PDB file of C-alpha atoms and ligand atoms in Angstrom:
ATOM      1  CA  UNK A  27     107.944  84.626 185.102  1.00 69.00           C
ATOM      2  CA  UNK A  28     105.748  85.503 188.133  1.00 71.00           C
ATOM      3  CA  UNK A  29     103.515  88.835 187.556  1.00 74.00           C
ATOM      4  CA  UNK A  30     105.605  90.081 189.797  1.00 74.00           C
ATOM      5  CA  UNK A  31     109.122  89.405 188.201  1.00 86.00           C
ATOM      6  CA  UNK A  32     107.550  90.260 184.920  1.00 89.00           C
ATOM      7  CA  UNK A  33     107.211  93.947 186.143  1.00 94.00           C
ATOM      8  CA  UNK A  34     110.285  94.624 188.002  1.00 95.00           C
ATOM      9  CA  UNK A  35     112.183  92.887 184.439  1.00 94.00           C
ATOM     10  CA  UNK A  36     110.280  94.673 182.008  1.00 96.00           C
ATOM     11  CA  UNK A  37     110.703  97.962 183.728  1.00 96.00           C
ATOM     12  CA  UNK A  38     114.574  97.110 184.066  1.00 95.00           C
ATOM     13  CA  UNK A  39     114.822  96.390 180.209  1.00 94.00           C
ATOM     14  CA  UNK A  40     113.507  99.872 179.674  1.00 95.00           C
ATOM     15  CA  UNK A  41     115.310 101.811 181.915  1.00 93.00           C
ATOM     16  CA  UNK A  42     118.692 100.427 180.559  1.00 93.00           C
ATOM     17  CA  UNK A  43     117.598 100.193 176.723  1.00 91.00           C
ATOM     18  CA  UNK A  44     116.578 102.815 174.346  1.00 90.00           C
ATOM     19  CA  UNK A  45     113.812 102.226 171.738  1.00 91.00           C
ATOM     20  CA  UNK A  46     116.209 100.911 169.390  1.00 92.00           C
ATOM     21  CA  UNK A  47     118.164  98.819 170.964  1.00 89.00           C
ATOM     22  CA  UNK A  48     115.862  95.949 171.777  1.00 92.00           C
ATOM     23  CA  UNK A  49     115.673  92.784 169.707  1.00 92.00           C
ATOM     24  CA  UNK A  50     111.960  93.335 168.523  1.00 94.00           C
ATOM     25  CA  UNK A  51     112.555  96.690 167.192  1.00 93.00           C
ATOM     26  CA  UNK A  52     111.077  97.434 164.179  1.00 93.00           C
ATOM     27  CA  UNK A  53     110.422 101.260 162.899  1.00 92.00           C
ATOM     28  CA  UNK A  54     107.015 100.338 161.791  1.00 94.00           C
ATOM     29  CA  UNK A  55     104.724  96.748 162.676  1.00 94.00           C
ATOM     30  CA  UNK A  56     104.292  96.576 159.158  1.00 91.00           C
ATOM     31  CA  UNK A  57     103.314  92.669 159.116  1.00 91.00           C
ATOM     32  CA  UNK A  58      99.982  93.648 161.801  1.00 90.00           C
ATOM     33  CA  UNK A  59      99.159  96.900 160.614  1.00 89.00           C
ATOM     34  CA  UNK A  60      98.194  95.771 157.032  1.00 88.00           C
ATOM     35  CA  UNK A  61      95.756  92.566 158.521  1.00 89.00           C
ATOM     36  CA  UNK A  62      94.046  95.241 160.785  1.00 89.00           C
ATOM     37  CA  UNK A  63      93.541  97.479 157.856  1.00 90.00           C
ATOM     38  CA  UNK A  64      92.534  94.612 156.054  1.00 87.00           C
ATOM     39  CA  UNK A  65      89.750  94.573 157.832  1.00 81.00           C
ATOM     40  CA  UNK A  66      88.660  98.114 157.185  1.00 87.00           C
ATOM     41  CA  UNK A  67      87.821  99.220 160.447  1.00 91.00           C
ATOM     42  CA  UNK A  68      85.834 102.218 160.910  1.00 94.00           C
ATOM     43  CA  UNK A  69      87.942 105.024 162.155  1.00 96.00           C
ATOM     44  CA  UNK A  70      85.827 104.944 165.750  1.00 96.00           C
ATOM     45  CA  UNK A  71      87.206 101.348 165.638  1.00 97.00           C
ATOM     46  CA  UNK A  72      88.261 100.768 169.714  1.00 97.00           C
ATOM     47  CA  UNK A  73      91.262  99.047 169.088  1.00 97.00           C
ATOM     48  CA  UNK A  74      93.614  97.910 172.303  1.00 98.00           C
ATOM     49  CA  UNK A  75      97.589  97.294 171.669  1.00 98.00           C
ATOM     50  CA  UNK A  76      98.432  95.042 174.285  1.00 98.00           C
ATOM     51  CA  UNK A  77     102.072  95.002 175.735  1.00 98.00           C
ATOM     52  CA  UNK A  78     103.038  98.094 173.399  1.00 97.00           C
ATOM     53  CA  UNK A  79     106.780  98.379 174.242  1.00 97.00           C
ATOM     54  CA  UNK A  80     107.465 101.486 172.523  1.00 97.00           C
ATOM     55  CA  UNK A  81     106.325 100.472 169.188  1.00 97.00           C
ATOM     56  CA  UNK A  82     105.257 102.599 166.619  1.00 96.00           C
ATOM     57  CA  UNK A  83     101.331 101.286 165.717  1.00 96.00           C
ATOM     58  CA  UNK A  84      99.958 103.517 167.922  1.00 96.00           C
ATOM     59  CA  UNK A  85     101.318 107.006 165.988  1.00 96.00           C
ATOM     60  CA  UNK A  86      99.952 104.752 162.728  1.00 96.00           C
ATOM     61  CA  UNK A  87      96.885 104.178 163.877  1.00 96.00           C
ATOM     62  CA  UNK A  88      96.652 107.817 164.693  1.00 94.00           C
ATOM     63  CA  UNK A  89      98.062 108.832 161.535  1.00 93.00           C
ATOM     64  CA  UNK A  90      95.630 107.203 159.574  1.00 94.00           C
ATOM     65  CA  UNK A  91      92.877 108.889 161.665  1.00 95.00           C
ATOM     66  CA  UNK A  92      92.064 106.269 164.455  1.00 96.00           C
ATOM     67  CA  UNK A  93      91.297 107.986 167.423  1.00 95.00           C
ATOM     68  CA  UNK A  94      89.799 104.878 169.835  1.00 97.00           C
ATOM     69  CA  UNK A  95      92.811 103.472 170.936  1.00 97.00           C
ATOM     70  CA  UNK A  96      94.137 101.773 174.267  1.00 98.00           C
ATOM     71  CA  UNK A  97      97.555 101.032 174.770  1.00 98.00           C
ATOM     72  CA  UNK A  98      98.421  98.747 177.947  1.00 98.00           C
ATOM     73  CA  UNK A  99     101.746  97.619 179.395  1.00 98.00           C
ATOM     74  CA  UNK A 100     103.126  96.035 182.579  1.00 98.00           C
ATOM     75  CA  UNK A 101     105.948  98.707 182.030  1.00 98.00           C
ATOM     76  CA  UNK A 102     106.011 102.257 182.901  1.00 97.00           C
ATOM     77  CA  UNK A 103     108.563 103.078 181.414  1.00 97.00           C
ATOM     78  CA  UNK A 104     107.905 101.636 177.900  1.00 97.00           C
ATOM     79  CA  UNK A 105     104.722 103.400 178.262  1.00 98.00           C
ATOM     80  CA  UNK A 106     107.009 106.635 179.310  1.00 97.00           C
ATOM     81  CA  UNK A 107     108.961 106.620 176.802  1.00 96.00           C
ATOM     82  CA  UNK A 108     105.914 106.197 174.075  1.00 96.00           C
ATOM     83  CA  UNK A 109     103.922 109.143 175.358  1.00 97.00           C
ATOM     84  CA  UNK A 110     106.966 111.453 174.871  1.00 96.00           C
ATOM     85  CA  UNK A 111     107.346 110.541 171.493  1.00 96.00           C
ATOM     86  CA  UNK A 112     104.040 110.718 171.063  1.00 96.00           C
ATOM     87  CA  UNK A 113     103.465 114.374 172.513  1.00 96.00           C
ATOM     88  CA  UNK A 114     100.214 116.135 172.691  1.00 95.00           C
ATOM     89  CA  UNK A 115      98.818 112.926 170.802  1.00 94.00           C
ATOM     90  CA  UNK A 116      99.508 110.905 173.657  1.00 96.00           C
ATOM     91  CA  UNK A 117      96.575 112.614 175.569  1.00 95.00           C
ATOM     92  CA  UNK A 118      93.904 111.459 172.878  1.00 93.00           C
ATOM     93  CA  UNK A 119      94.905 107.527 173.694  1.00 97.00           C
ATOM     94  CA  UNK A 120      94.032 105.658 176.427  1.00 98.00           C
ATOM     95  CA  UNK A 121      96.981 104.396 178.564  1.00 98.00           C
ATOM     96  CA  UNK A 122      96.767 101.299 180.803  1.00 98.00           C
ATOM     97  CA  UNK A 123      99.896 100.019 182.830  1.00 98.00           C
ATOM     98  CA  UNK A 124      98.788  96.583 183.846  1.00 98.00           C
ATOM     99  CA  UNK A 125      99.344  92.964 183.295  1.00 98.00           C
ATOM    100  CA  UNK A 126      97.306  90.982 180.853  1.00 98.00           C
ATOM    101  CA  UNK A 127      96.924  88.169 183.145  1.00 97.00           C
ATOM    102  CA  UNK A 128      95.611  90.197 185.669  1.00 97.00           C
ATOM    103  CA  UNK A 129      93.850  93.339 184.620  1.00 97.00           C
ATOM    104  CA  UNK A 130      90.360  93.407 184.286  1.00 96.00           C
ATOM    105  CA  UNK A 131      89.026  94.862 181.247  1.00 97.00           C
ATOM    106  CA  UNK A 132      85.656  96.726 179.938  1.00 96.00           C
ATOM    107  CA  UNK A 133      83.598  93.737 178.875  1.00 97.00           C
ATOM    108  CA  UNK A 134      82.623  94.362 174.969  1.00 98.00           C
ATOM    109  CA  UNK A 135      84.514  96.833 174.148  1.00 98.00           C
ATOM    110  CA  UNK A 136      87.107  95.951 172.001  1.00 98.00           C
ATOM    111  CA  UNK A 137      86.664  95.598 167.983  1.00 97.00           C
ATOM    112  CA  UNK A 138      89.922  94.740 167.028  1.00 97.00           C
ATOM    113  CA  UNK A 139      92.916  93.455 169.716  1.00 98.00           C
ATOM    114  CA  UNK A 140      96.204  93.488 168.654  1.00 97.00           C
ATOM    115  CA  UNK A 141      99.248  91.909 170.149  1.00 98.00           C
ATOM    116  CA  UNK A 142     103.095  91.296 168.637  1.00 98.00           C
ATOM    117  CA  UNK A 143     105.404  89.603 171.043  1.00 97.00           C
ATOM    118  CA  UNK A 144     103.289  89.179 174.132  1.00 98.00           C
ATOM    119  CA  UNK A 145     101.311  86.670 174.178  1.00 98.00           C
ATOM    120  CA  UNK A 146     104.256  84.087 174.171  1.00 97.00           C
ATOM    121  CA  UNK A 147     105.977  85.173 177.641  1.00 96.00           C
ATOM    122  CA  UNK A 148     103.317  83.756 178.955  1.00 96.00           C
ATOM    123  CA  UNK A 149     104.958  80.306 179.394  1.00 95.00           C
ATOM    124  CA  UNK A 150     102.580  78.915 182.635  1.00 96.00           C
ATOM    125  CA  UNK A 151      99.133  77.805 181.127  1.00 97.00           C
ATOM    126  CA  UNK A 152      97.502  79.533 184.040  1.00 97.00           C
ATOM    127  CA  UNK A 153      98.458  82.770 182.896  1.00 97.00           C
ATOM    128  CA  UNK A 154      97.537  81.961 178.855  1.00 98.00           C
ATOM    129  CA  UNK A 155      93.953  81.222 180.530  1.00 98.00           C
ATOM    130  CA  UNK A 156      93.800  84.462 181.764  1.00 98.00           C
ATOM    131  CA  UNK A 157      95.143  86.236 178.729  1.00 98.00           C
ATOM    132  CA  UNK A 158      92.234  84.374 176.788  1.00 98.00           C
ATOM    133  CA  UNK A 159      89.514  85.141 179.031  1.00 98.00           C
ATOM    134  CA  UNK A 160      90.742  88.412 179.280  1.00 98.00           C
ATOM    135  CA  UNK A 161      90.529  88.802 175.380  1.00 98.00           C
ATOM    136  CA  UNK A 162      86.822  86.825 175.147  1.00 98.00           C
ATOM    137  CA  UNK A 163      85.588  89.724 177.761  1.00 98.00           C
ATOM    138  CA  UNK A 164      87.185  92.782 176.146  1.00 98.00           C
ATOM    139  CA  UNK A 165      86.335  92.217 172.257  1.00 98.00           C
ATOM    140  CA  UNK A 166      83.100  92.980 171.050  1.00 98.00           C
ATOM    141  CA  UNK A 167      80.983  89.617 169.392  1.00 96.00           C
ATOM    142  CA  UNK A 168      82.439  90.174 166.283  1.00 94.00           C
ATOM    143  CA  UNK A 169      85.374  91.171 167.547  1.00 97.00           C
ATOM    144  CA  UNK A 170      89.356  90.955 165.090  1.00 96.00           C
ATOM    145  CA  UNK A 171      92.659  89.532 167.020  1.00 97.00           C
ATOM    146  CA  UNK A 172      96.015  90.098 165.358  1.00 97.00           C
ATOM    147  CA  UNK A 173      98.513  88.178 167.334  1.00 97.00           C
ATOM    148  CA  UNK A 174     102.199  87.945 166.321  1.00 97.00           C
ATOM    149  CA  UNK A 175     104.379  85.068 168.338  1.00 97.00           C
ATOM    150  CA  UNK A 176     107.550  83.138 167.912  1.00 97.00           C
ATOM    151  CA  UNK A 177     106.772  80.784 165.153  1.00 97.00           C
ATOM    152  CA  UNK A 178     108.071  77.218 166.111  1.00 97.00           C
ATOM    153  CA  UNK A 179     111.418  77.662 164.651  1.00 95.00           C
ATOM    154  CA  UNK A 180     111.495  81.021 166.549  1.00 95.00           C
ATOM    155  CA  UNK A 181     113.602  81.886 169.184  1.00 92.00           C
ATOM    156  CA  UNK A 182     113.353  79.959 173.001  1.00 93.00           C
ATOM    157  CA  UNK A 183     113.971  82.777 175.287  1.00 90.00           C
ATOM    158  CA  UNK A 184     114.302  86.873 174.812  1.00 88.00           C
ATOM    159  CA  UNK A 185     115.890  89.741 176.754  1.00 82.00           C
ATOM    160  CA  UNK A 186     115.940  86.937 179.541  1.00 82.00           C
ATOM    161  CA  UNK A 187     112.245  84.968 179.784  1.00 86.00           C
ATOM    162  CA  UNK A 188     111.724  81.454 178.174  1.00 90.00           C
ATOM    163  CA  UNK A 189     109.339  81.684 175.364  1.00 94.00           C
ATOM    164  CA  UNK A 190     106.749  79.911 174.081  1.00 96.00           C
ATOM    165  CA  UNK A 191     106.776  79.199 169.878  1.00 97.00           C
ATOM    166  CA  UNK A 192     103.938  78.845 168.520  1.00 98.00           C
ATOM    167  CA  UNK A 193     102.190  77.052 165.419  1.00 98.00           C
ATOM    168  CA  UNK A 194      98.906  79.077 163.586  1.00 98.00           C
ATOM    169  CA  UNK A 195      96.993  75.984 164.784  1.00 97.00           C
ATOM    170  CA  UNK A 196      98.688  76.199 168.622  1.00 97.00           C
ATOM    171  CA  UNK A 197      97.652  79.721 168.506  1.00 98.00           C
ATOM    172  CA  UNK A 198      94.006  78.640 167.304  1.00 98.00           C
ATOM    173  CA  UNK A 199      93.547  76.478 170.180  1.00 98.00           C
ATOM    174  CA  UNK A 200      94.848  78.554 172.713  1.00 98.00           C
ATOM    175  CA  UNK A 201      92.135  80.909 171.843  1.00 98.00           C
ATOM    176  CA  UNK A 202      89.233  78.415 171.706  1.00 97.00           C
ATOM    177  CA  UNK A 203      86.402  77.227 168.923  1.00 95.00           C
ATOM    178  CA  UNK A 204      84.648  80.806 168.609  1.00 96.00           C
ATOM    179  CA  UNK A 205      87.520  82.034 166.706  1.00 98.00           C
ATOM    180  CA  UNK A 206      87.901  81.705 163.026  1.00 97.00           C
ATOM    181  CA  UNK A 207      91.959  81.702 161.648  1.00 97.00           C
ATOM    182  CA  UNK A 208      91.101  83.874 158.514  1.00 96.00           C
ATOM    183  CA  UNK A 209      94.884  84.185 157.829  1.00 95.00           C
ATOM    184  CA  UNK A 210      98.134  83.653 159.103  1.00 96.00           C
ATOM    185  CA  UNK A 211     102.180  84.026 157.995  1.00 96.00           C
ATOM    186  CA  UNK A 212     105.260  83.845 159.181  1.00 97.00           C
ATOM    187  CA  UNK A 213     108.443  86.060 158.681  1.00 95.00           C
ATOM    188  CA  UNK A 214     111.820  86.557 159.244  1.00 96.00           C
ATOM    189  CA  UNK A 215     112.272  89.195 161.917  1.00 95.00           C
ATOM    190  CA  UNK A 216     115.655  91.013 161.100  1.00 95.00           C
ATOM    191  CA  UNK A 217     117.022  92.213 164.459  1.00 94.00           C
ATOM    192  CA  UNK A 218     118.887  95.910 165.257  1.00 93.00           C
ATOM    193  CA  UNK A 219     122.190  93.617 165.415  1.00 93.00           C
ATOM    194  CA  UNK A 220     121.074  91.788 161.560  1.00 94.00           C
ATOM    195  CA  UNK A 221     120.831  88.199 162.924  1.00 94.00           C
ATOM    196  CA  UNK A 222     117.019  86.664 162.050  1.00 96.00           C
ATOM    197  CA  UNK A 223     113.781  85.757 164.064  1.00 96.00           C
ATOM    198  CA  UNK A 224     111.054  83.826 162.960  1.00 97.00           C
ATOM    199  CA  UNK A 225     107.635  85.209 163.716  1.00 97.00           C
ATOM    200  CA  UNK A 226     104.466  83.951 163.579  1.00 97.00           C
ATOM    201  CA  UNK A 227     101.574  86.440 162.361  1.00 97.00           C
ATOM    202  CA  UNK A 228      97.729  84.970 162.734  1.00 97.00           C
ATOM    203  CA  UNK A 229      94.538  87.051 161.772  1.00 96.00           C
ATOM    204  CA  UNK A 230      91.456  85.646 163.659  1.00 97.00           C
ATOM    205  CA  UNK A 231      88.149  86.667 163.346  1.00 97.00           C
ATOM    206  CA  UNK A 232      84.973  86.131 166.519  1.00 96.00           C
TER     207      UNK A 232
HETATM  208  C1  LIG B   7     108.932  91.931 173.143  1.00 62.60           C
HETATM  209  S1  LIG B   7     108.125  93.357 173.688  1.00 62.60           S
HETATM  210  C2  LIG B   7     107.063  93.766 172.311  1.00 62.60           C
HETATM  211  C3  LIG B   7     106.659  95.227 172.299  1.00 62.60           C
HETATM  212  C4  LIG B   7     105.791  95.660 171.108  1.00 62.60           C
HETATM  213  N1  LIG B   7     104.536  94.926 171.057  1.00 62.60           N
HETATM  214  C5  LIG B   7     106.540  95.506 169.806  1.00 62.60           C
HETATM  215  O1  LIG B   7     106.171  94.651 169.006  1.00 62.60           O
HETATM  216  O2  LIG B   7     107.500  96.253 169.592  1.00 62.60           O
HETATM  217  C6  LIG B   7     106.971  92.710 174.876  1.00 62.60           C
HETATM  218  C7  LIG B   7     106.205  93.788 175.584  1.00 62.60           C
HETATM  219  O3  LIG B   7     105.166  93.223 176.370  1.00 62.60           O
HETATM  220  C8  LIG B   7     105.163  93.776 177.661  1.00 62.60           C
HETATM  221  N2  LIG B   7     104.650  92.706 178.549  1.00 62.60           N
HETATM  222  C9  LIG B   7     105.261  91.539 178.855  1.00 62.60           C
HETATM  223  N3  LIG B   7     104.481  90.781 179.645  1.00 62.60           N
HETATM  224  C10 LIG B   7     103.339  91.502 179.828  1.00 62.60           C
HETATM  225  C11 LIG B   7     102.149  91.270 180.554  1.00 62.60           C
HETATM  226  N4  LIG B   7     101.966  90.136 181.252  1.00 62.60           N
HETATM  227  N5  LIG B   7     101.170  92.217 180.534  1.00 62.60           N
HETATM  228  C12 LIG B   7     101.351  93.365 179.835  1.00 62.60           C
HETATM  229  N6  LIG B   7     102.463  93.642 179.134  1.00 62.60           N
HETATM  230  C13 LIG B   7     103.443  92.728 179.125  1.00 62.60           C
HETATM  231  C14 LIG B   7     106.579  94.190 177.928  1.00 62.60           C
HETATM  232  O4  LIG B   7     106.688  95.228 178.866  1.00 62.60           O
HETATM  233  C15 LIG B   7     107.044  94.607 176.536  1.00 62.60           C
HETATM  234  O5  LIG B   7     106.791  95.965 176.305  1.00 62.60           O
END
């Protein structure tokens, strides 16, 4: 999809869909909340979520006392629907409605970026480029990614868009030779509907 498209179909999905009733839903991002913890951030940590949806890490992060945290989406109305749940704690995060392949960034700001299910809509190599650059910029030298994907024997499409799958050494590459794979997994995904996805989970360190 075109940055375009993307918008206008990622605002559709969550105008017609509630929180719950989207294929990634999961009460909790259990599998990329542990490697960031793993890491034992500082709680001034600047941590970025990109493509949020209306996940749950954000009230996580805050519950366990972060307080340096950016949320972005192409979608308003994921973002919308986040803040309400979130309440009054929604004005101590940073909200960003953009697209990753476009957006520009703080340079060096970033210690930790997370991302689960983003990354691989981005099926034109052109716009992976961006993503990337767009990541080098924003984390700080030393700087912690947590990206989730499709693993290879993932999914090819969801809630319309092709996918790409990915393997832990695909995902390596994309990023370039700065970036150390300290860990990776993946996991069956169980759906709101109880069929199964196959994700990907990588840990990379600057
Ligand atoms: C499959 S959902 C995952 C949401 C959330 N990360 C989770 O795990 O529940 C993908 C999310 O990425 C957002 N998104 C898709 N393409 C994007 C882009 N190019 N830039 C920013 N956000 C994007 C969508 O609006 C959607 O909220």
């Amino acid at each position: 999809l075109r940055s375009t498209d993307s918008k206008t179909h990622w605002e559709n999905v969550y105008k017609q869909k509630n929180a719950t009733d989207v294929t990634w839903y999961a009460p909790h991002l259990a599998t990329t909340f542990r490697p960031i913890l793993d890491t034992k951030p500082s709680l001034d940590a600047e941590i970025i979520d990109i493509g949020v949806g209306t996940s749950t890490l954000v009230d996580d992060l805050w519950d366990r006392g972060f307080r340096r945290v950016t949320v972005l989406d192409v979608s308003s109305a994921a973002l919308n629907m986040a803040k309400k749940r979130l309440g009054r704690r929604a004005n101590a995060v940073q909200w960003l409605e953009a697209d990753i392949t476009t957006v520009q960034l703080p340079r060096a700001t970033h210690d930790l970026w997370h991302d689960r299910a983003v990354f691989h809509f981005l099926t034109r190599e052109i716009d992976r480029k961006k993503y990337v650059e767009n990541l080098k910029d924003a984390l700080k030298p030393a700087g912690r990614v947590v990206i989730s994907t499709f693993a290879l024997e993932g999914p090819t499409c969801c809630s319309g868009p092709n996918v790409m799958r990915h393997s832990a050494e695909m995902l390596r590459a994309e990023l370039g030779k700065e970036f150390e794979l300290l860990n990776s997994l993946t996991e069956n995904h169980v759906t709101p509907w109880g069929s199964t996805q196959k994700f990907l989970y990588c840990h990379f360190k600057r």
